[in-house]
Amino acid sequence: MYEVEVKVRADHEQVRNRLNELSANPLGMVTQEDSYYDAPHRDFAETDEALRVRREAGNDETVEVVTYKGPLVEEESKTRKEHETVVGDGNTVDALLSALGFDATETVHKERERFEIDGYVVTLDSVTGLGEFVEVEAEAKENDVESVRDGVYDVLEELNLDPEEQIRTSYLGLLLGDTGE
Amino acid sequence: MYEVEVKVRADHEQVRNRLNELSANPLGMVTQEDSYYDAPHRDFAETDEALRVRREAGNDETVEVVTYKGPLVEEESKTRKEHETVVGDGNTVDALLSALGFDATETVHKERERFEIDGYVVTLDSVTGLGEFVEVEAEAKENDVESVRDGVYDVLEELNLDPEEQIRTSYLGLLLGDTGE
């Protein structure tokens, strides 16, 4: 499966009103704090890898997850090798990584409010230091990536957002000052 | 708290009979498979560190744990800095570590049958490739390590085992051919 995902800057109040008009289904709100690590033996910025500990707090539970993202395997679909698992205690993973020479150098903090509409997930992200964004995403099989992408664009337009303003840089990249892809 | 722990080679059948005579309390049996990792940027054998993923299967549950053990902080009490947390999936941690350049180079597989007697824990370990061992252990505060160690020796003697035959090398060390401390 592929993840088709388009992100734009957007004023949340206007988008939220539009989601109400369209009777979108609210999926709840979570807070995510992501710590990104440097490696002692590689420059992840050069190798295009990432190592992350995420602490996600929802309404009634907190979940902590460690994730490795490998370099792009395929440019067009933005496919990466990913290894991700829940951990019992994120602070212990942080201490373990630190002891091995991996240091948490960047943190991305965001609040995410999710809605579902016509099978697409619309996420209103408030990212500390960056502002408000809206992501529209859906899963696609290899042979229907194009049609799913068209559907994502349609949802953006229904929300009065412009797919042409798509931002391809990750929040981490934006915080680090990347402007390109 | 300190862990006072003495390990000797022993025939399990004889020890088990003796534990029955002493009305020791059986605590159950677990299987542990420990994978030990090499680092891409350090020689753990030289730095006296260890990185381990343990898969422990008991009667009705499996638990997977990742552990970092730092070098000895204090020689006499064998104290080490340790960071340990449960993980959702040990194979994912293995894949994540492998992607970062850490490879599982050694595996220690053992069956552990535990008993409790007078507040001490007696563990009958069957280690693949090494044979049968018995460990006696208890926790001690800093100021009563000596008396707890005497208690551990007493338990060994009650089991007809000789504290003088203590083996200080870890199972991993024994598998790697270490003979000294």
mmCIF file of C-alpha atoms in Angstrom:
data_model
loop_
_atom_site.group_PDB
_atom_site.id
_atom_site.type_symbol
_atom_site.label_atom_id
_atom_site.label_comp_id
_atom_site.label_asym_id
_atom_site.label_seq_id
_atom_site.Cartn_x
_atom_site.Cartn_y
_atom_site.Cartn_z
ATOM 1 C CA MET A 1 0.000 0.000 0.000
ATOM 2 C CA TYR A 2 1.038 3.574 -0.675
ATOM 3 C CA GLU A 3 0.215 6.598 1.362
ATOM 4 C CA VAL A 4 -0.998 9.489 -0.783
ATOM 5 C CA GLU A 5 -0.714 12.627 1.262
ATOM 6 C CA VAL A 6 -0.941 16.292 0.406
ATOM 7 C CA LYS A 7 -0.197 19.073 2.849
ATOM 8 C CA VAL A 8 -0.894 22.808 2.544
ATOM 9 C CA ARG A 9 -0.840 25.813 4.842
ATOM 10 C CA ALA A 10 -4.387 26.707 5.897
ATOM 11 C CA ASP A 11 -6.403 28.656 8.428
ATOM 12 C CA HIS A 12 -7.961 26.022 10.683
ATOM 13 C CA GLU A 13 -11.095 27.961 11.595
ATOM 14 C CA GLN A 14 -12.176 28.283 7.960
ATOM 15 C CA VAL A 15 -11.392 24.627 7.217
ATOM 16 C CA ARG A 16 -13.226 23.468 10.339
ATOM 17 C CA ASN A 17 -16.337 25.414 9.316
ATOM 18 C CA ARG A 18 -16.190 23.883 5.858
ATOM 19 C CA LEU A 19 -15.759 20.371 7.353
ATOM 20 C CA ASN A 20 -18.908 20.976 9.412
ATOM 21 C CA GLU A 21 -20.850 22.067 6.337
ATOM 22 C CA LEU A 22 -19.727 18.886 4.576
ATOM 23 C CA SER A 23 -20.700 16.757 7.629
ATOM 24 C CA ALA A 24 -17.192 15.338 7.991
ATOM 25 C CA ASN A 25 -16.808 12.761 10.748
ATOM 26 C CA PRO A 26 -14.598 13.972 13.648
ATOM 27 C CA LEU A 27 -11.995 11.339 14.656
ATOM 28 C CA GLY A 28 -10.569 13.118 17.705
ATOM 29 C CA MET A 29 -7.498 15.031 18.709
ATOM 30 C CA VAL A 30 -3.996 13.949 19.669
ATOM 31 C CA THR A 31 -0.832 15.711 20.721
ATOM 32 C CA GLN A 32 2.405 14.387 19.231
ATOM 33 C CA GLU A 33 5.868 15.202 20.445
ATOM 34 C CA ASP A 34 8.505 13.823 18.110
ATOM 35 C CA SER A 35 12.180 13.691 19.041
ATOM 36 C CA TYR A 36 14.580 13.216 16.138
ATOM 37 C CA TYR A 37 18.009 11.737 16.730
ATOM 38 C CA ASP A 38 21.453 12.260 15.290
ATOM 39 C CA ALA A 39 23.691 9.232 14.746
ATOM 40 C CA PRO A 40 27.278 8.990 15.971
ATOM 41 C CA HIS A 41 28.509 7.256 12.809
ATOM 42 C CA ARG A 42 26.419 8.757 10.002
ATOM 43 C CA ASP A 43 24.946 12.074 8.950
ATOM 44 C CA PHE A 44 21.229 11.317 8.642
ATOM 45 C CA ALA A 45 20.717 14.539 6.674
ATOM 46 C CA GLU A 46 23.066 13.128 4.032
ATOM 47 C CA THR A 47 21.852 9.541 4.140
ATOM 48 C CA ASP A 48 18.190 10.658 4.149
ATOM 49 C CA GLU A 49 17.343 8.522 7.181
ATOM 50 C CA ALA A 50 15.522 9.430 10.359
ATOM 51 C CA LEU A 51 15.270 7.964 13.850
ATOM 52 C CA ARG A 52 12.358 9.202 15.909
ATOM 53 C CA VAL A 53 10.716 8.676 19.282
ATOM 54 C CA ARG A 54 7.083 9.799 19.246
ATOM 55 C CA ARG A 55 5.006 10.434 22.345
ATOM 56 C CA GLU A 56 1.350 10.598 21.376
ATOM 57 C CA ALA A 57 -1.270 11.641 23.909
ATOM 58 C CA GLY A 58 -4.924 11.139 23.023
ATOM 59 C CA ASN A 59 -8.083 11.513 25.062
ATOM 60 C CA ASP A 60 -7.425 8.679 27.441
ATOM 61 C CA GLU A 61 -4.104 7.103 26.591
ATOM 62 C CA THR A 62 -0.495 7.871 25.795
ATOM 63 C CA VAL A 63 1.442 5.758 23.375
ATOM 64 C CA GLU A 64 5.171 5.910 22.723
ATOM 65 C CA VAL A 65 6.664 4.657 19.511
ATOM 66 C CA VAL A 66 10.149 4.355 18.048
ATOM 67 C CA THR A 67 10.497 4.656 14.276
ATOM 68 C CA TYR A 68 13.315 4.286 11.780
ATOM 69 C CA LYS A 69 12.776 5.719 8.324
ATOM 70 C CA GLY A 70 15.156 4.706 5.595
ATOM 71 C CA PRO A 71 16.056 6.678 2.480
ATOM 72 C CA LEU A 72 13.544 7.003 -0.372
ATOM 73 C CA VAL A 73 13.264 3.708 -2.211
ATOM 74 C CA GLU A 74 11.158 5.201 -4.956
ATOM 75 C CA GLU A 75 11.060 8.916 -5.656
ATOM 76 C CA GLU A 76 7.621 9.264 -7.252
ATOM 77 C CA SER A 77 5.619 7.477 -4.564
ATOM 78 C CA LYS A 78 7.888 8.715 -1.746
ATOM 79 C CA THR A 79 8.195 5.128 -0.517
ATOM 80 C CA ARG A 80 10.590 4.512 2.382
ATOM 81 C CA LYS A 81 11.587 1.470 4.370
ATOM 82 C CA GLU A 82 10.103 1.966 7.810
ATOM 83 C CA HIS A 83 10.518 0.039 11.070
ATOM 84 C CA GLU A 84 8.180 1.099 13.845
ATOM 85 C CA THR A 85 7.161 -0.407 17.161
ATOM 86 C CA VAL A 86 5.493 0.635 20.378
ATOM 87 C CA VAL A 87 7.787 0.914 23.403
ATOM 88 C CA GLY A 88 7.006 0.714 27.089
ATOM 89 C CA ASP A 89 8.805 3.911 27.994
ATOM 90 C CA GLY A 90 10.029 6.573 25.586
ATOM 91 C CA ASN A 91 12.341 8.181 28.143
ATOM 92 C CA THR A 92 14.153 4.872 28.589
ATOM 93 C CA VAL A 93 14.578 4.578 24.816
ATOM 94 C CA ASP A 94 15.952 8.131 24.853
ATOM 95 C CA ALA A 95 18.450 7.192 27.590
ATOM 96 C CA LEU A 96 19.406 3.993 25.753
ATOM 97 C CA LEU A 97 19.971 5.848 22.473
ATOM 98 C CA SER A 98 21.920 8.571 24.257
ATOM 99 C CA ALA A 99 24.193 5.970 25.881
ATOM 100 C CA LEU A 100 24.879 4.592 22.379
ATOM 101 C CA GLY A 101 25.791 8.060 21.099
ATOM 102 C CA PHE A 102 22.480 8.996 19.464
ATOM 103 C CA ASP A 103 21.277 12.400 20.628
ATOM 104 C CA ALA A 104 17.855 13.988 20.317
ATOM 105 C CA THR A 105 18.661 17.152 18.416
ATOM 106 C CA GLU A 106 15.273 18.293 17.138
ATOM 107 C CA THR A 107 11.764 18.161 18.482
ATOM 108 C CA VAL A 108 8.555 18.599 16.506
ATOM 109 C CA HIS A 109 5.507 19.311 18.644
ATOM 110 C CA LYS A 110 2.068 19.345 17.080
ATOM 111 C CA GLU A 111 -1.609 19.064 17.836
ATOM 112 C CA ARG A 112 -3.552 17.037 15.323
ATOM 113 C CA GLU A 113 -7.307 17.123 14.878
ATOM 114 C CA ARG A 114 -8.591 14.467 12.520
ATOM 115 C CA PHE A 115 -11.719 14.150 10.396
ATOM 116 C CA GLU A 116 -12.907 11.567 7.925
ATOM 117 C CA ILE A 117 -14.728 12.495 4.742
ATOM 118 C CA ASP A 118 -15.588 10.164 1.846
ATOM 119 C CA GLY A 119 -12.860 7.724 2.948
ATOM 120 C CA TYR A 120 -10.164 10.422 3.105
ATOM 121 C CA VAL A 121 -8.542 11.551 6.345
ATOM 122 C CA VAL A 122 -8.252 15.297 6.855
ATOM 123 C CA THR A 123 -5.816 16.363 9.582
ATOM 124 C CA LEU A 124 -5.600 19.868 11.019
ATOM 125 C CA ASP A 125 -2.039 20.231 12.304
ATOM 126 C CA SER A 126 -0.898 23.025 14.622
ATOM 127 C CA VAL A 127 2.878 22.793 14.649
ATOM 128 C CA THR A 128 4.823 24.714 17.286
ATOM 129 C CA GLY A 129 7.027 27.275 15.571
ATOM 130 C CA LEU A 130 5.469 26.710 12.135
ATOM 131 C CA GLY A 131 1.734 27.408 12.387
ATOM 132 C CA GLU A 132 -1.356 25.751 10.924
ATOM 133 C CA PHE A 133 -1.475 23.135 8.180
ATOM 134 C CA VAL A 134 -4.025 20.777 6.697
ATOM 135 C CA GLU A 135 -3.145 17.314 5.398
ATOM 136 C CA VAL A 136 -5.423 15.190 3.265
ATOM 137 C CA GLU A 137 -4.453 11.563 2.870
ATOM 138 C CA ALA A 138 -5.642 8.145 1.742
ATOM 139 C CA GLU A 139 -4.142 4.752 1.030
ATOM 140 C CA ALA A 140 -3.735 3.552 -2.518
ATOM 141 C CA LYS A 141 -2.704 0.377 -4.289
ATOM 142 C CA GLU A 142 0.128 0.568 -6.756
ATOM 143 C CA ASN A 143 -2.187 0.772 -9.766
ATOM 144 C CA ASP A 144 -4.555 3.425 -8.446
ATOM 145 C CA VAL A 145 -2.159 6.008 -6.987
ATOM 146 C CA GLU A 146 -3.165 8.509 -9.676
ATOM 147 C CA SER A 147 -6.910 8.236 -9.097
ATOM 148 C CA VAL A 148 -6.465 8.428 -5.317
ATOM 149 C CA ARG A 149 -4.291 11.516 -5.767
ATOM 150 C CA ASP A 150 -7.039 13.104 -7.876
ATOM 151 C CA GLY A 151 -9.475 12.293 -5.067
ATOM 152 C CA VAL A 152 -7.173 13.952 -2.509
ATOM 153 C CA TYR A 153 -7.030 17.058 -4.719
ATOM 154 C CA ASP A 154 -10.854 17.067 -4.964
ATOM 155 C CA VAL A 155 -11.163 16.976 -1.161
ATOM 156 C CA LEU A 156 -8.726 19.897 -0.855
ATOM 157 C CA GLU A 157 -10.776 21.893 -3.346
ATOM 158 C CA GLU A 158 -13.992 21.101 -1.491
ATOM 159 C CA LEU A 159 -12.279 22.577 1.573
ATOM 160 C CA ASN A 160 -11.452 25.715 -0.454
ATOM 161 C CA LEU A 161 -7.757 24.817 -0.425
ATOM 162 C CA ASP A 162 -5.417 24.844 -3.415
ATOM 163 C CA PRO A 163 -3.567 21.588 -4.230
ATOM 164 C CA GLU A 164 -1.051 23.711 -6.152
ATOM 165 C CA GLU A 165 0.164 25.069 -2.828
ATOM 166 C CA GLN A 166 1.294 21.607 -1.731
ATOM 167 C CA ILE A 167 4.276 21.604 0.647
ATOM 168 C CA ARG A 168 6.474 18.555 0.172
ATOM 169 C CA THR A 169 8.925 19.310 2.959
ATOM 170 C CA SER A 170 8.381 17.520 6.280
ATOM 171 C CA TYR A 171 7.698 19.541 9.436
ATOM 172 C CA LEU A 172 11.177 18.615 10.630
ATOM 173 C CA GLY A 173 12.595 19.881 7.343
ATOM 174 C CA LEU A 174 10.624 23.116 7.620
ATOM 175 C CA LEU A 175 11.892 23.647 11.166
ATOM 176 C CA LEU A 176 15.449 23.057 9.956
ATOM 177 C CA GLY A 177 14.933 25.668 7.237
ATOM 178 C CA ASP A 178 14.541 23.431 4.182
ATOM 179 C CA THR A 179 12.435 25.075 1.525
ATOM 180 C CA GLY A 180 12.670 22.627 -1.366
ATOM 181 C CA GLU A 181 11.681 18.993 -1.579
ATOM 182 C CA MET B 1 19.395 -1.583 45.407
ATOM 183 C CA TYR B 2 22.085 -4.096 44.523
ATOM 184 C CA GLU B 3 21.613 -7.497 43.041
ATOM 185 C CA VAL B 4 23.650 -10.144 44.826
ATOM 186 C CA GLU B 5 23.875 -13.144 42.549
ATOM 187 C CA VAL B 6 26.011 -16.261 42.640
ATOM 188 C CA LYS B 7 26.074 -18.800 39.832
ATOM 189 C CA VAL B 8 27.584 -22.299 39.807
ATOM 190 C CA ARG B 9 27.446 -25.312 37.538
ATOM 191 C CA ALA B 10 25.077 -27.904 38.961
ATOM 192 C CA ASP B 11 23.102 -31.004 38.106
ATOM 193 C CA HIS B 12 19.478 -29.890 38.024
ATOM 194 C CA GLU B 13 17.916 -33.164 39.083
ATOM 195 C CA GLN B 14 19.848 -33.236 42.360
ATOM 196 C CA VAL B 15 19.121 -29.567 43.066
ATOM 197 C CA ARG B 16 15.428 -29.999 42.258
ATOM 198 C CA ASN B 17 15.179 -32.910 44.692
ATOM 199 C CA ARG B 18 16.861 -30.862 47.384
ATOM 200 C CA LEU B 19 14.500 -27.898 46.699
ATOM 201 C CA ASN B 20 11.552 -30.266 47.186
ATOM 202 C CA GLU B 21 12.960 -31.505 50.489
ATOM 203 C CA LEU B 22 13.330 -27.884 51.604
ATOM 204 C CA SER B 23 9.754 -27.087 50.478
ATOM 205 C CA ALA B 24 10.928 -24.318 48.149
ATOM 206 C CA ASN B 25 8.140 -22.439 46.394
ATOM 207 C CA PRO B 26 8.060 -23.023 42.598
ATOM 208 C CA LEU B 27 7.734 -19.738 40.640
ATOM 209 C CA GLY B 28 7.344 -21.213 37.158
ATOM 210 C CA MET B 29 9.377 -21.629 34.036
ATOM 211 C CA VAL B 30 10.319 -19.278 31.214
ATOM 212 C CA THR B 31 12.295 -19.553 28.009
ATOM 213 C CA GLN B 32 14.601 -16.654 27.184
ATOM 214 C CA GLU B 33 16.195 -16.011 23.846
ATOM 215 C CA ASP B 34 18.678 -13.158 24.033
ATOM 216 C CA SER B 35 20.177 -11.548 20.941
ATOM 217 C CA TYR B 36 23.314 -9.487 21.530
ATOM 218 C CA TYR B 37 24.275 -6.758 19.101
ATOM 219 C CA ASP B 38 27.513 -5.360 17.745
ATOM 220 C CA ALA B 39 27.811 -1.604 17.221
ATOM 221 C CA PRO B 40 29.007 -0.001 13.979
ATOM 222 C CA HIS B 41 31.069 2.656 15.790
ATOM 223 C CA ARG B 42 32.369 0.935 18.918
ATOM 224 C CA ASP B 43 33.712 -2.420 20.027
ATOM 225 C CA PHE B 44 31.364 -3.386 22.859
ATOM 226 C CA ALA B 45 33.844 -6.045 23.999
ATOM 227 C CA GLU B 46 36.356 -3.256 24.616
ATOM 228 C CA THR B 47 33.937 -0.703 26.042
ATOM 229 C CA ASP B 48 32.266 -3.343 28.256
ATOM 230 C CA GLU B 49 28.778 -2.440 27.031
ATOM 231 C CA ALA B 50 25.980 -4.660 25.782
ATOM 232 C CA LEU B 51 22.854 -4.170 23.715
ATOM 233 C CA ARG B 52 20.332 -6.957 23.930
ATOM 234 C CA VAL B 53 16.869 -7.898 22.690
ATOM 235 C CA ARG B 54 15.256 -10.510 24.923
ATOM 236 C CA ARG B 55 12.256 -12.611 23.961
ATOM 237 C CA GLU B 56 10.822 -14.248 27.058
ATOM 238 C CA ALA B 57 8.059 -16.820 26.774
ATOM 239 C CA GLY B 58 6.263 -17.890 29.946
ATOM 240 C CA ASN B 59 3.204 -20.056 30.494
ATOM 241 C CA ASP B 60 0.718 -17.726 28.913
ATOM 242 C CA GLU B 61 2.548 -14.679 27.621
ATOM 243 C CA THR B 62 5.548 -13.553 25.628
ATOM 244 C CA VAL B 63 7.336 -10.360 26.486
ATOM 245 C CA GLU B 64 10.042 -8.674 24.426
ATOM 246 C CA VAL B 65 12.491 -6.289 25.990
ATOM 247 C CA VAL B 66 15.393 -4.157 24.781
ATOM 248 C CA THR B 67 18.257 -3.543 27.211
ATOM 249 C CA TYR B 68 21.403 -1.459 27.192
ATOM 250 C CA LYS B 69 24.045 -2.299 29.782
ATOM 251 C CA GLY B 70 26.813 0.194 30.376
ATOM 252 C CA PRO B 71 30.314 -0.530 31.636
ATOM 253 C CA LEU B 72 30.866 -1.447 35.299
ATOM 254 C CA VAL B 73 30.439 1.642 37.440
ATOM 255 C CA GLU B 74 31.688 -0.092 40.536
ATOM 256 C CA GLU B 75 33.788 -3.246 40.399
ATOM 257 C CA GLU B 76 32.980 -4.795 43.782
ATOM 258 C CA SER B 77 29.194 -4.673 43.504
ATOM 259 C CA LYS B 78 29.213 -5.243 39.716
ATOM 260 C CA THR B 79 26.952 -2.205 39.322
ATOM 261 C CA ARG B 80 26.167 -1.105 35.761
ATOM 262 C CA LYS B 81 24.058 1.614 34.243
ATOM 263 C CA GLU B 82 21.103 -0.149 32.659
ATOM 264 C CA HIS B 83 18.301 1.092 30.391
ATOM 265 C CA GLU B 84 15.551 -1.422 29.745
ATOM 266 C CA THR B 85 12.067 -1.196 28.314
ATOM 267 C CA VAL B 86 9.412 -3.477 26.916
ATOM 268 C CA VAL B 87 8.879 -3.258 23.156
ATOM 269 C CA GLY B 88 5.850 -4.144 21.057
ATOM 270 C CA ASP B 89 7.764 -6.268 18.590
ATOM 271 C CA GLY B 90 11.310 -7.571 19.012
ATOM 272 C CA ASN B 91 11.701 -8.407 15.314
ATOM 273 C CA THR B 92 10.981 -4.778 14.428
ATOM 274 C CA VAL B 93 13.606 -3.617 16.916
ATOM 275 C CA ASP B 94 16.005 -6.086 15.299
ATOM 276 C CA ALA B 95 15.229 -4.659 11.836
ATOM 277 C CA LEU B 96 15.576 -1.086 13.137
ATOM 278 C CA LEU B 97 18.933 -1.828 14.771
ATOM 279 C CA SER B 98 20.124 -3.646 11.675
ATOM 280 C CA ALA B 99 19.219 -0.658 9.473
ATOM 281 C CA LEU B 100 21.324 1.510 11.805
ATOM 282 C CA GLY B 101 24.298 -0.852 11.472
ATOM 283 C CA PHE B 102 23.848 -2.858 14.674
ATOM 284 C CA ASP B 103 23.906 -6.586 13.984
ATOM 285 C CA ALA B 104 22.813 -9.451 16.192
ATOM 286 C CA THR B 105 25.989 -11.488 16.422
ATOM 287 C CA GLU B 106 25.370 -13.781 19.383
ATOM 288 C CA THR B 107 22.330 -15.529 20.771
ATOM 289 C CA VAL B 108 21.950 -16.994 24.251
ATOM 290 C CA HIS B 109 19.053 -19.400 24.599
ATOM 291 C CA LYS B 110 18.081 -20.709 28.008
ATOM 292 C CA GLU B 111 15.273 -22.289 29.965
ATOM 293 C CA ARG B 112 14.878 -20.934 33.480
ATOM 294 C CA GLU B 113 12.989 -22.655 36.255
ATOM 295 C CA ARG B 114 12.600 -20.490 39.334
ATOM 296 C CA PHE B 115 12.020 -21.239 43.006
ATOM 297 C CA GLU B 116 11.775 -19.071 46.085
ATOM 298 C CA ILE B 117 13.241 -20.106 49.409
ATOM 299 C CA ASP B 118 13.596 -17.907 52.512
ATOM 300 C CA GLY B 119 13.364 -14.742 50.367
ATOM 301 C CA TYR B 120 16.062 -15.892 47.949
ATOM 302 C CA VAL B 121 15.392 -16.750 44.324
ATOM 303 C CA VAL B 122 16.939 -19.967 43.034
ATOM 304 C CA THR B 123 17.042 -20.303 39.243
ATOM 305 C CA LEU B 124 17.816 -23.511 37.388
ATOM 306 C CA ASP B 125 19.227 -22.449 34.016
ATOM 307 C CA SER B 126 19.635 -24.787 31.062
ATOM 308 C CA VAL B 127 21.755 -22.872 28.561
ATOM 309 C CA THR B 128 22.013 -24.145 25.002
ATOM 310 C CA GLY B 129 25.624 -25.054 24.287
ATOM 311 C CA LEU B 130 26.728 -24.619 27.911
ATOM 312 C CA GLY B 131 24.680 -26.978 30.078
ATOM 313 C CA GLU B 132 23.084 -26.681 33.507
ATOM 314 C CA PHE B 133 23.648 -23.923 36.068
ATOM 315 C CA VAL B 134 22.050 -22.756 39.285
ATOM 316 C CA GLU B 135 21.846 -19.111 40.294
ATOM 317 C CA VAL B 136 20.950 -17.879 43.759
ATOM 318 C CA GLU B 137 20.114 -14.213 44.092
ATOM 319 C CA ALA B 138 18.625 -11.586 46.344
ATOM 320 C CA GLU B 139 18.424 -7.818 46.517
ATOM 321 C CA ALA B 140 20.498 -5.907 49.032
ATOM 322 C CA LYS B 141 20.816 -2.348 50.235
ATOM 323 C CA GLU B 142 24.228 -0.750 50.097
ATOM 324 C CA ASN B 143 24.951 -1.407 53.757
ATOM 325 C CA ASP B 144 23.879 -5.046 53.867
ATOM 326 C CA VAL B 145 25.495 -6.473 50.739
ATOM 327 C CA GLU B 146 27.851 -8.576 52.875
ATOM 328 C CA SER B 147 25.133 -10.158 54.992
ATOM 329 C CA VAL B 148 22.955 -10.855 51.938
ATOM 330 C CA ARG B 149 25.948 -12.447 50.215
ATOM 331 C CA ASP B 150 26.455 -14.683 53.256
ATOM 332 C CA GLY B 151 22.771 -15.611 53.014
ATOM 333 C CA VAL B 152 23.191 -16.514 49.342
ATOM 334 C CA TYR B 153 26.159 -18.723 50.234
ATOM 335 C CA ASP B 154 24.085 -20.428 52.941
ATOM 336 C CA VAL B 155 21.328 -21.218 50.435
ATOM 337 C CA LEU B 156 23.893 -22.698 48.041
ATOM 338 C CA GLU B 157 25.268 -24.887 50.808
ATOM 339 C CA GLU B 158 21.765 -26.016 51.765
ATOM 340 C CA LEU B 159 21.407 -27.126 48.135
ATOM 341 C CA ASN B 160 24.689 -29.071 48.458
ATOM 342 C CA LEU B 161 26.437 -26.612 46.134
ATOM 343 C CA ASP B 162 29.820 -24.995 46.714
ATOM 344 C CA PRO B 163 29.971 -21.151 46.709
ATOM 345 C CA GLU B 164 33.706 -21.485 46.008
ATOM 346 C CA GLU B 165 32.811 -22.747 42.535
ATOM 347 C CA GLN B 166 31.171 -19.452 41.661
ATOM 348 C CA ILE B 167 31.338 -18.527 37.959
ATOM 349 C CA ARG B 168 31.553 -14.774 37.423
ATOM 350 C CA THR B 169 31.510 -14.846 33.634
ATOM 351 C CA SER B 170 28.156 -14.181 31.939
ATOM 352 C CA TYR B 171 26.586 -16.860 29.739
ATOM 353 C CA LEU B 172 27.419 -14.687 26.739
ATOM 354 C CA GLY B 173 31.029 -14.506 27.927
ATOM 355 C CA LEU B 174 31.156 -18.283 28.424
ATOM 356 C CA LEU B 175 29.773 -18.840 24.910
ATOM 357 C CA LEU B 176 32.417 -16.483 23.544
ATOM 358 C CA GLY B 177 35.103 -18.480 25.346
ATOM 359 C CA ASP B 178 35.905 -16.107 28.229
ATOM 360 C CA THR B 179 37.233 -17.995 31.201
ATOM 361 C CA GLY B 180 38.225 -15.216 33.601
ATOM 362 C CA GLU B 181 36.098 -12.539 35.202
#
